[in-house]
Amino acid sequence: MELKLTEFQIDALKEVGNIGSGNAATALSQLINKKVDMEIPQLDILEFNDMIRRVGNDDDVVVAVLLKVFGDVLGNILFMIKNEEAEKFTNTLMFGMTELNEDMLYSIFQEVGNILGNSYLNAIAQLANMSVVTSVPSVAIDMLAAIMTTTFMDAEQYSENVLAIDTKFIVDNNEIAGNFFFIPKPGSLEILLNKLGL
Amino acid sequence: MQEIKVGIGDLNIAKTPDKLITLGLGSCIGIALIDSFNKIAGLSHIMLPDSKAFSNINNPMKYADTAIPLLVQKLITSGANKNNLKAKIAGGASMFSFADKSPMMDIGKRNAEAVKSVLKELNIPIIAEDIGGNKGRTMIVDPTTATVILKITGEGIKEL
């Protein structure tokens, strides 16, 4: 990543991430009717393998929802939840309804991703007075490394070090934890900072 | 027996009885080059098709056009015969499907095309492949038997 950010800009972007994921956490909390906490968002420029290690092991199976971001800023929003956590999540969401088939599972996570992604993005868009839209969410259940490489490559983050703003959600004291990434395309962070007057 | 791990944008070689493993290939491609006579194999995990599109290359092991020649060189230095080398390749998936996807943006497909053209240039035949689809793959290469085992999420195990 060639981008050079000042401490002040990094703090500002973290705050933007904070507002966005705060909004998303509220939406998640309303959806599942439980208390949802989130960790302070991190803005990281890390080597690729370290970025993956932050979340888990290369071959951990995760449920991932990807939304493409279009408009004044471009990039990807990625929500990931580990497979065993995802089961708890759907149990909570479906109030114990069993016999979920794969289509229903995909549909649930598509909707969850949609709500989270758009509440995150809307908060940022309002703050920076930008217009952004997202694609229809797409769900994949697969290995962490496969999901993350594909998502970063898709956002044209090709260099040794990749950038992401991420937050971890914690539901009912660590009952369910998910990871949330906003992966801007190169140039989009500068646009965001510019709109914020930084 | 040791299982040597190949990371993302990484490559390595193994001699019998050791094996090579790379985890979670998505749009990336794993290229196994095997000399079954000398029982030596190499594995490369590339992320992008072409280094020439970039001005600043820190890691040549990330790109198909620079990683494969490097792997061949490494194999020859360690006792492989270039003429014995056969390739087995896997990966290049589109993990997420979008209705609006243009083929130009399908990085998995572009990776596959680049890998095939580089191998052709180097006169290395591809004797088995498992490319495309929408599932991630873990790849294990065994120089002793010249086989490649693929572990595919939700689909199980496949031999190349």
JSON list of C-alpha atoms in Angstrom, two decimals, chain A:
[
{"chain": "A", "resi": 1, "resn": "MET", "atom": "CA", "xyz": [0.00, 0.00, 0.00]},
{"chain": "A", "resi": 2, "resn": "GLU", "atom": "CA", "xyz": [1.60, 3.24, -1.16]},
{"chain": "A", "resi": 3, "resn": "LEU", "atom": "CA", "xyz": [-0.86, 5.34, 0.80]},
{"chain": "A", "resi": 4, "resn": "LYS", "atom": "CA", "xyz": [0.64, 7.54, 3.50]},
{"chain": "A", "resi": 5, "resn": "LEU", "atom": "CA", "xyz": [-1.77, 8.65, 6.21]},
{"chain": "A", "resi": 6, "resn": "THR", "atom": "CA", "xyz": [-1.12, 11.01, 9.08]},
{"chain": "A", "resi": 7, "resn": "GLU", "atom": "CA", "xyz": [-1.98, 10.01, 12.64]},
{"chain": "A", "resi": 8, "resn": "PHE", "atom": "CA", "xyz": [-4.81, 12.52, 12.51]},
{"chain": "A", "resi": 9, "resn": "GLN", "atom": "CA", "xyz": [-6.24, 11.02, 9.34]},
{"chain": "A", "resi": 10, "resn": "ILE", "atom": "CA", "xyz": [-5.98, 7.50, 10.76]},
{"chain": "A", "resi": 11, "resn": "ASP", "atom": "CA", "xyz": [-7.88, 8.62, 13.86]},
{"chain": "A", "resi": 12, "resn": "ALA", "atom": "CA", "xyz": [-10.51, 10.28, 11.70]},
{"chain": "A", "resi": 13, "resn": "LEU", "atom": "CA", "xyz": [-10.97, 7.13, 9.63]},
{"chain": "A", "resi": 14, "resn": "LYS", "atom": "CA", "xyz": [-11.22, 5.04, 12.78]},
{"chain": "A", "resi": 15, "resn": "GLU", "atom": "CA", "xyz": [-13.91, 7.38, 14.03]},
{"chain": "A", "resi": 16, "resn": "VAL", "atom": "CA", "xyz": [-15.73, 7.03, 10.72]},
{"chain": "A", "resi": 17, "resn": "GLY", "atom": "CA", "xyz": [-15.46, 3.26, 11.14]},
{"chain": "A", "resi": 18, "resn": "ASN", "atom": "CA", "xyz": [-16.75, 3.62, 14.67]},
{"chain": "A", "resi": 19, "resn": "ILE", "atom": "CA", "xyz": [-19.86, 5.51, 13.61]},
{"chain": "A", "resi": 20, "resn": "GLY", "atom": "CA", "xyz": [-20.49, 3.08, 10.77]},
{"chain": "A", "resi": 21, "resn": "SER", "atom": "CA", "xyz": [-20.11, -0.06, 12.80]},
{"chain": "A", "resi": 22, "resn": "GLY", "atom": "CA", "xyz": [-22.01, 1.45, 15.74]},
{"chain": "A", "resi": 23, "resn": "ASN", "atom": "CA", "xyz": [-24.92, 1.85, 13.39]},
{"chain": "A", "resi": 24, "resn": "ALA", "atom": "CA", "xyz": [-24.46, -1.69, 12.13]},
{"chain": "A", "resi": 25, "resn": "ALA", "atom": "CA", "xyz": [-24.30, -3.07, 15.68]},
{"chain": "A", "resi": 26, "resn": "THR", "atom": "CA", "xyz": [-27.56, -1.34, 16.53]},
{"chain": "A", "resi": 27, "resn": "ALA", "atom": "CA", "xyz": [-29.18, -2.83, 13.46]},
{"chain": "A", "resi": 28, "resn": "LEU", "atom": "CA", "xyz": [-27.86, -6.28, 14.38]},
{"chain": "A", "resi": 29, "resn": "SER", "atom": "CA", "xyz": [-29.08, -5.86, 17.94]},
{"chain": "A", "resi": 30, "resn": "GLN", "atom": "CA", "xyz": [-32.59, -4.99, 16.75]},
{"chain": "A", "resi": 31, "resn": "LEU", "atom": "CA", "xyz": [-32.59, -7.90, 14.34]},
{"chain": "A", "resi": 32, "resn": "ILE", "atom": "CA", "xyz": [-31.72, -10.59, 16.88]},
{"chain": "A", "resi": 33, "resn": "ASN", "atom": "CA", "xyz": [-33.12, -8.83, 19.94]},
{"chain": "A", "resi": 34, "resn": "LYS", "atom": "CA", "xyz": [-29.92, -9.20, 21.95]},
{"chain": "A", "resi": 35, "resn": "LYS", "atom": "CA", "xyz": [-27.26, -6.88, 23.26]},
{"chain": "A", "resi": 36, "resn": "VAL", "atom": "CA", "xyz": [-24.54, -6.40, 20.68]},
{"chain": "A", "resi": 37, "resn": "ASP", "atom": "CA", "xyz": [-21.16, -4.95, 21.60]},
{"chain": "A", "resi": 38, "resn": "MET", "atom": "CA", "xyz": [-18.42, -4.07, 19.22]},
{"chain": "A", "resi": 39, "resn": "GLU", "atom": "CA", "xyz": [-14.71, -3.63, 19.55]},
{"chain": "A", "resi": 40, "resn": "ILE", "atom": "CA", "xyz": [-13.09, -0.30, 18.73]},
{"chain": "A", "resi": 41, "resn": "PRO", "atom": "CA", "xyz": [-12.60, -0.40, 14.98]},
{"chain": "A", "resi": 42, "resn": "GLN", "atom": "CA", "xyz": [-9.10, -0.92, 13.73]},
{"chain": "A", "resi": 43, "resn": "LEU", "atom": "CA", "xyz": [-7.66, 0.61, 10.65]},
{"chain": "A", "resi": 44, "resn": "ASP", "atom": "CA", "xyz": [-4.89, -1.59, 9.55]},
{"chain": "A", "resi": 45, "resn": "ILE", "atom": "CA", "xyz": [-2.40, -1.67, 6.77]},
{"chain": "A", "resi": 46, "resn": "LEU", "atom": "CA", "xyz": [-1.03, -5.15, 7.13]},
{"chain": "A", "resi": 47, "resn": "GLU", "atom": "CA", "xyz": [0.77, -7.80, 5.19]},
{"chain": "A", "resi": 48, "resn": "PHE", "atom": "CA", "xyz": [-1.78, -10.11, 3.63]},
{"chain": "A", "resi": 49, "resn": "ASN", "atom": "CA", "xyz": [-1.09, -13.18, 5.76]},
{"chain": "A", "resi": 50, "resn": "ASP", "atom": "CA", "xyz": [-1.26, -11.10, 8.95]},
{"chain": "A", "resi": 51, "resn": "MET", "atom": "CA", "xyz": [-4.64, -9.71, 7.91]},
{"chain": "A", "resi": 52, "resn": "ILE", "atom": "CA", "xyz": [-5.98, -13.26, 7.58]},
{"chain": "A", "resi": 53, "resn": "ARG", "atom": "CA", "xyz": [-4.38, -14.35, 10.87]},
{"chain": "A", "resi": 54, "resn": "ARG", "atom": "CA", "xyz": [-6.25, -11.53, 12.62]},
{"chain": "A", "resi": 55, "resn": "VAL", "atom": "CA", "xyz": [-9.47, -13.40, 11.88]},
{"chain": "A", "resi": 56, "resn": "GLY", "atom": "CA", "xyz": [-8.37, -17.03, 12.13]},
{"chain": "A", "resi": 57, "resn": "ASN", "atom": "CA", "xyz": [-6.61, -19.88, 10.35]},
{"chain": "A", "resi": 58, "resn": "ASP", "atom": "CA", "xyz": [-6.31, -20.12, 6.57]},
{"chain": "A", "resi": 59, "resn": "ASP", "atom": "CA", "xyz": [-8.62, -23.14, 6.40]},
{"chain": "A", "resi": 60, "resn": "ASP", "atom": "CA", "xyz": [-11.23, -22.13, 8.99]},
{"chain": "A", "resi": 61, "resn": "VAL", "atom": "CA", "xyz": [-14.62, -22.40, 7.35]},
{"chain": "A", "resi": 62, "resn": "VAL", "atom": "CA", "xyz": [-16.54, -19.13, 7.49]},
{"chain": "A", "resi": 63, "resn": "VAL", "atom": "CA", "xyz": [-19.87, -17.84, 6.28]},
{"chain": "A", "resi": 64, "resn": "ALA", "atom": "CA", "xyz": [-19.09, -14.68, 4.32]},
{"chain": "A", "resi": 65, "resn": "VAL", "atom": "CA", "xyz": [-21.30, -11.98, 2.85]},
{"chain": "A", "resi": 66, "resn": "LEU", "atom": "CA", "xyz": [-19.87, -9.64, 0.25]},
{"chain": "A", "resi": 67, "resn": "LEU", "atom": "CA", "xyz": [-21.40, -6.36, -0.85]},
{"chain": "A", "resi": 68, "resn": "LYS", "atom": "CA", "xyz": [-19.80, -4.26, -3.55]},
{"chain": "A", "resi": 69, "resn": "VAL", "atom": "CA", "xyz": [-19.83, -0.54, -2.91]},
{"chain": "A", "resi": 70, "resn": "PHE", "atom": "CA", "xyz": [-20.48, 1.88, -5.77]},
{"chain": "A", "resi": 71, "resn": "GLY", "atom": "CA", "xyz": [-20.80, 5.65, -5.96]},
{"chain": "A", "resi": 72, "resn": "ASP", "atom": "CA", "xyz": [-18.46, 8.32, -4.55]},
{"chain": "A", "resi": 73, "resn": "VAL", "atom": "CA", "xyz": [-16.30, 5.66, -2.94]},
{"chain": "A", "resi": 74, "resn": "LEU", "atom": "CA", "xyz": [-15.63, 2.17, -4.32]},
{"chain": "A", "resi": 75, "resn": "GLY", "atom": "CA", "xyz": [-14.78, -1.00, -2.49]},
{"chain": "A", "resi": 76, "resn": "ASN", "atom": "CA", "xyz": [-16.11, -4.12, -0.82]},
{"chain": "A", "resi": 77, "resn": "ILE", "atom": "CA", "xyz": [-17.89, -4.75, 2.43]},
{"chain": "A", "resi": 78, "resn": "LEU", "atom": "CA", "xyz": [-17.24, -8.18, 3.88]},
{"chain": "A", "resi": 79, "resn": "PHE", "atom": "CA", "xyz": [-19.01, -9.68, 6.88]},
{"chain": "A", "resi": 80, "resn": "MET", "atom": "CA", "xyz": [-17.66, -12.99, 8.14]},
{"chain": "A", "resi": 81, "resn": "ILE", "atom": "CA", "xyz": [-18.74, -15.32, 10.86]},
{"chain": "A", "resi": 82, "resn": "LYS", "atom": "CA", "xyz": [-17.12, -18.63, 11.72]},
{"chain": "A", "resi": 83, "resn": "ASN", "atom": "CA", "xyz": [-19.16, -21.67, 10.75]},
{"chain": "A", "resi": 84, "resn": "GLU", "atom": "CA", "xyz": [-19.91, -22.86, 14.29]},
{"chain": "A", "resi": 85, "resn": "GLU", "atom": "CA", "xyz": [-20.81, -19.31, 15.32]},
{"chain": "A", "resi": 86, "resn": "ALA", "atom": "CA", "xyz": [-23.07, -19.01, 12.29]},
{"chain": "A", "resi": 87, "resn": "GLU", "atom": "CA", "xyz": [-25.14, -21.91, 13.54]},
{"chain": "A", "resi": 88, "resn": "LYS", "atom": "CA", "xyz": [-25.68, -20.18, 16.88]},
{"chain": "A", "resi": 89, "resn": "PHE", "atom": "CA", "xyz": [-26.52, -17.03, 15.00]},
{"chain": "A", "resi": 90, "resn": "THR", "atom": "CA", "xyz": [-29.21, -18.65, 12.87]},
{"chain": "A", "resi": 91, "resn": "ASN", "atom": "CA", "xyz": [-30.63, -20.44, 15.90]},
{"chain": "A", "resi": 92, "resn": "THR", "atom": "CA", "xyz": [-31.02, -17.08, 17.61]},
{"chain": "A", "resi": 93, "resn": "LEU", "atom": "CA", "xyz": [-32.45, -15.47, 14.54]},
{"chain": "A", "resi": 94, "resn": "MET", "atom": "CA", "xyz": [-34.92, -18.21, 13.69]},
{"chain": "A", "resi": 95, "resn": "PHE", "atom": "CA", "xyz": [-35.99, -18.62, 17.33]},
{"chain": "A", "resi": 96, "resn": "GLY", "atom": "CA", "xyz": [-35.06, -22.27, 17.45]},
{"chain": "A", "resi": 97, "resn": "MET", "atom": "CA", "xyz": [-36.65, -23.15, 14.14]},
{"chain": "A", "resi": 98, "resn": "THR", "atom": "CA", "xyz": [-34.80, -26.23, 12.94]},
{"chain": "A", "resi": 99, "resn": "GLU", "atom": "CA", "xyz": [-34.55, -27.92, 9.56]},
{"chain": "A", "resi": 100, "resn": "LEU", "atom": "CA", "xyz": [-32.88, -25.03, 7.83]},
{"chain": "A", "resi": 101, "resn": "ASN", "atom": "CA", "xyz": [-31.84, -25.97, 4.33]},
{"chain": "A", "resi": 102, "resn": "GLU", "atom": "CA", "xyz": [-28.92, -24.41, 2.51]},
{"chain": "A", "resi": 103, "resn": "ASP", "atom": "CA", "xyz": [-31.05, -21.98, 0.52]},
{"chain": "A", "resi": 104, "resn": "MET", "atom": "CA", "xyz": [-32.61, -20.63, 3.72]},
{"chain": "A", "resi": 105, "resn": "LEU", "atom": "CA", "xyz": [-29.19, -20.27, 5.31]},
{"chain": "A", "resi": 106, "resn": "TYR", "atom": "CA", "xyz": [-27.88, -18.31, 2.34]},
{"chain": "A", "resi": 107, "resn": "SER", "atom": "CA", "xyz": [-30.97, -16.16, 2.35]},
{"chain": "A", "resi": 108, "resn": "ILE", "atom": "CA", "xyz": [-30.66, -15.37, 6.07]},
{"chain": "A", "resi": 109, "resn": "PHE", "atom": "CA", "xyz": [-27.04, -14.31, 5.73]},
{"chain": "A", "resi": 110, "resn": "GLN", "atom": "CA", "xyz": [-27.76, -12.33, 2.60]},
{"chain": "A", "resi": 111, "resn": "GLU", "atom": "CA", "xyz": [-30.28, -10.32, 4.57]},
{"chain": "A", "resi": 112, "resn": "VAL", "atom": "CA", "xyz": [-28.00, -9.97, 7.61]},
{"chain": "A", "resi": 113, "resn": "GLY", "atom": "CA", "xyz": [-25.17, -8.77, 5.37]},
{"chain": "A", "resi": 114, "resn": "ASN", "atom": "CA", "xyz": [-27.51, -6.37, 3.64]},
{"chain": "A", "resi": 115, "resn": "ILE", "atom": "CA", "xyz": [-28.70, -4.79, 6.89]},
{"chain": "A", "resi": 116, "resn": "LEU", "atom": "CA", "xyz": [-25.22, -4.60, 8.42]},
{"chain": "A", "resi": 117, "resn": "GLY", "atom": "CA", "xyz": [-23.50, -3.34, 5.30]},
{"chain": "A", "resi": 118, "resn": "ASN", "atom": "CA", "xyz": [-26.04, -0.70, 4.48]},
{"chain": "A", "resi": 119, "resn": "SER", "atom": "CA", "xyz": [-26.39, 0.63, 8.01]},
{"chain": "A", "resi": 120, "resn": "TYR", "atom": "CA", "xyz": [-22.60, 0.91, 8.15]},
{"chain": "A", "resi": 121, "resn": "LEU", "atom": "CA", "xyz": [-22.37, 2.63, 4.82]},
{"chain": "A", "resi": 122, "resn": "ASN", "atom": "CA", "xyz": [-25.34, 4.95, 5.34]},
{"chain": "A", "resi": 123, "resn": "ALA", "atom": "CA", "xyz": [-23.77, 6.31, 8.52]},
{"chain": "A", "resi": 124, "resn": "ILE", "atom": "CA", "xyz": [-20.55, 7.09, 6.68]},
{"chain": "A", "resi": 125, "resn": "ALA", "atom": "CA", "xyz": [-22.35, 8.50, 3.66]},
{"chain": "A", "resi": 126, "resn": "GLN", "atom": "CA", "xyz": [-24.39, 10.88, 5.80]},
{"chain": "A", "resi": 127, "resn": "LEU", "atom": "CA", "xyz": [-21.33, 11.99, 7.73]},
{"chain": "A", "resi": 128, "resn": "ALA", "atom": "CA", "xyz": [-19.32, 12.72, 4.60]},
{"chain": "A", "resi": 129, "resn": "ASN", "atom": "CA", "xyz": [-22.27, 13.83, 2.49]},
{"chain": "A", "resi": 130, "resn": "MET", "atom": "CA", "xyz": [-21.60, 11.21, -0.12]},
{"chain": "A", "resi": 131, "resn": "SER", "atom": "CA", "xyz": [-23.81, 9.13, -2.29]},
{"chain": "A", "resi": 132, "resn": "VAL", "atom": "CA", "xyz": [-23.08, 5.40, -2.19]},
{"chain": "A", "resi": 133, "resn": "VAL", "atom": "CA", "xyz": [-25.04, 2.30, -3.08]},
{"chain": "A", "resi": 134, "resn": "THR", "atom": "CA", "xyz": [-24.34, -1.38, -2.61]},
{"chain": "A", "resi": 135, "resn": "SER", "atom": "CA", "xyz": [-24.80, -4.40, -4.83]},
{"chain": "A", "resi": 136, "resn": "VAL", "atom": "CA", "xyz": [-27.09, -7.25, -3.93]},
{"chain": "A", "resi": 137, "resn": "PRO", "atom": "CA", "xyz": [-25.24, -9.24, -1.25]},
{"chain": "A", "resi": 138, "resn": "SER", "atom": "CA", "xyz": [-23.55, -12.48, -2.24]},
{"chain": "A", "resi": 139, "resn": "VAL", "atom": "CA", "xyz": [-22.93, -15.30, 0.24]},
{"chain": "A", "resi": 140, "resn": "ALA", "atom": "CA", "xyz": [-20.19, -17.92, 0.25]},
{"chain": "A", "resi": 141, "resn": "ILE", "atom": "CA", "xyz": [-19.41, -20.62, 2.81]},
{"chain": "A", "resi": 142, "resn": "ASP", "atom": "CA", "xyz": [-15.76, -21.47, 2.43]},
{"chain": "A", "resi": 143, "resn": "MET", "atom": "CA", "xyz": [-12.20, -21.32, 3.72]},
{"chain": "A", "resi": 144, "resn": "LEU", "atom": "CA", "xyz": [-11.09, -18.03, 5.26]},
{"chain": "A", "resi": 145, "resn": "ALA", "atom": "CA", "xyz": [-8.00, -17.63, 3.06]},
{"chain": "A", "resi": 146, "resn": "ALA", "atom": "CA", "xyz": [-10.01, -18.25, -0.10]},
{"chain": "A", "resi": 147, "resn": "ILE", "atom": "CA", "xyz": [-12.65, -15.70, 0.92]},
{"chain": "A", "resi": 148, "resn": "MET", "atom": "CA", "xyz": [-10.20, -12.98, 1.96]},
{"chain": "A", "resi": 149, "resn": "THR", "atom": "CA", "xyz": [-7.78, -13.23, -0.97]},
{"chain": "A", "resi": 150, "resn": "THR", "atom": "CA", "xyz": [-10.67, -13.12, -3.41]},
{"chain": "A", "resi": 151, "resn": "THR", "atom": "CA", "xyz": [-12.27, -10.11, -1.69]},
{"chain": "A", "resi": 152, "resn": "PHE", "atom": "CA", "xyz": [-9.05, -8.10, -1.48]},
{"chain": "A", "resi": 153, "resn": "MET", "atom": "CA", "xyz": [-8.10, -8.88, -5.09]},
{"chain": "A", "resi": 154, "resn": "ASP", "atom": "CA", "xyz": [-11.58, -7.84, -6.16]},
{"chain": "A", "resi": 155, "resn": "ALA", "atom": "CA", "xyz": [-11.07, -4.48, -4.43]},
{"chain": "A", "resi": 156, "resn": "GLU", "atom": "CA", "xyz": [-7.83, -4.10, -6.41]},
{"chain": "A", "resi": 157, "resn": "GLN", "atom": "CA", "xyz": [-5.73, -4.25, -3.25]},
{"chain": "A", "resi": 158, "resn": "TYR", "atom": "CA", "xyz": [-2.82, -5.83, -5.06]},
{"chain": "A", "resi": 159, "resn": "SER", "atom": "CA", "xyz": [0.19, -4.63, -3.13]},
{"chain": "A", "resi": 160, "resn": "GLU", "atom": "CA", "xyz": [2.17, -6.40, -0.41]},
{"chain": "A", "resi": 161, "resn": "ASN", "atom": "CA", "xyz": [0.26, -4.64, 2.29]},
{"chain": "A", "resi": 162, "resn": "VAL", "atom": "CA", "xyz": [-3.49, -4.36, 2.27]},
{"chain": "A", "resi": 163, "resn": "LEU", "atom": "CA", "xyz": [-5.77, -1.96, 4.07]},
{"chain": "A", "resi": 164, "resn": "ALA", "atom": "CA", "xyz": [-9.01, -2.63, 5.89]},
{"chain": "A", "resi": 165, "resn": "ILE", "atom": "CA", "xyz": [-11.18, -1.01, 8.52]},
{"chain": "A", "resi": 166, "resn": "ASP", "atom": "CA", "xyz": [-12.55, -3.79, 10.66]},
{"chain": "A", "resi": 167, "resn": "THR", "atom": "CA", "xyz": [-14.68, -4.35, 13.72]},
{"chain": "A", "resi": 168, "resn": "LYS", "atom": "CA", "xyz": [-15.57, -7.40, 15.73]},
{"chain": "A", "resi": 169, "resn": "PHE", "atom": "CA", "xyz": [-19.11, -7.80, 17.01]},
{"chain": "A", "resi": 170, "resn": "ILE", "atom": "CA", "xyz": [-19.76, -9.55, 20.27]},
{"chain": "A", "resi": 171, "resn": "VAL", "atom": "CA", "xyz": [-23.26, -10.70, 21.02]},
{"chain": "A", "resi": 172, "resn": "ASP", "atom": "CA", "xyz": [-24.33, -11.44, 24.60]},
{"chain": "A", "resi": 173, "resn": "ASN", "atom": "CA", "xyz": [-20.81, -11.41, 26.04]},
{"chain": "A", "resi": 174, "resn": "ASN", "atom": "CA", "xyz": [-18.84, -13.28, 23.44]},
{"chain": "A", "resi": 175, "resn": "GLU", "atom": "CA", "xyz": [-21.62, -15.63, 22.52]},
{"chain": "A", "resi": 176, "resn": "ILE", "atom": "CA", "xyz": [-21.28, -14.94, 18.83]},
{"chain": "A", "resi": 177, "resn": "ALA", "atom": "CA", "xyz": [-18.49, -13.00, 17.21]},
{"chain": "A", "resi": 178, "resn": "GLY", "atom": "CA", "xyz": [-18.30, -11.83, 13.64]},
{"chain": "A", "resi": 179, "resn": "ASN", "atom": "CA", "xyz": [-15.81, -9.78, 11.67]},
{"chain": "A", "resi": 180, "resn": "PHE", "atom": "CA", "xyz": [-16.74, -6.83, 9.56]},
{"chain": "A", "resi": 181, "resn": "PHE", "atom": "CA", "xyz": [-14.43, -5.34, 6.94]},
{"chain": "A", "resi": 182, "resn": "PHE", "atom": "CA", "xyz": [-14.66, -2.31, 4.70]},
{"chain": "A", "resi": 183, "resn": "ILE", "atom": "CA", "xyz": [-12.05, -2.72, 1.99]},
{"chain": "A", "resi": 184, "resn": "PRO", "atom": "CA", "xyz": [-11.80, 0.46, -0.07]},
{"chain": "A", "resi": 185, "resn": "LYS", "atom": "CA", "xyz": [-10.42, 0.42, -3.58]},
{"chain": "A", "resi": 186, "resn": "PRO", "atom": "CA", "xyz": [-7.21, 2.43, -4.01]},
{"chain": "A", "resi": 187, "resn": "GLY", "atom": "CA", "xyz": [-8.05, 6.15, -4.13]},
{"chain": "A", "resi": 188, "resn": "SER", "atom": "CA", "xyz": [-11.35, 5.83, -2.29]},
{"chain": "A", "resi": 189, "resn": "LEU", "atom": "CA", "xyz": [-9.94, 6.60, 1.15]},
{"chain": "A", "resi": 190, "resn": "GLU", "atom": "CA", "xyz": [-8.49, 9.86, -0.17]},
{"chain": "A", "resi": 191, "resn": "ILE", "atom": "CA", "xyz": [-11.92, 10.76, -1.54]},
{"chain": "A", "resi": 192, "resn": "LEU", "atom": "CA", "xyz": [-13.51, 9.99, 1.82]},
{"chain": "A", "resi": 193, "resn": "LEU", "atom": "CA", "xyz": [-10.92, 12.11, 3.68]},
{"chain": "A", "resi": 194, "resn": "ASN", "atom": "CA", "xyz": [-11.42, 14.89, 1.19]},
{"chain": "A", "resi": 195, "resn": "LYS", "atom": "CA", "xyz": [-15.20, 14.87, 1.67]},
{"chain": "A", "resi": 196, "resn": "LEU", "atom": "CA", "xyz": [-14.66, 15.02, 5.41]},
{"chain": "A", "resi": 197, "resn": "GLY", "atom": "CA", "xyz": [-12.43, 18.05, 4.88]},
{"chain": "A", "resi": 198, "resn": "LEU", "atom": "CA", "xyz": [-9.31, 16.38, 6.25]}
]
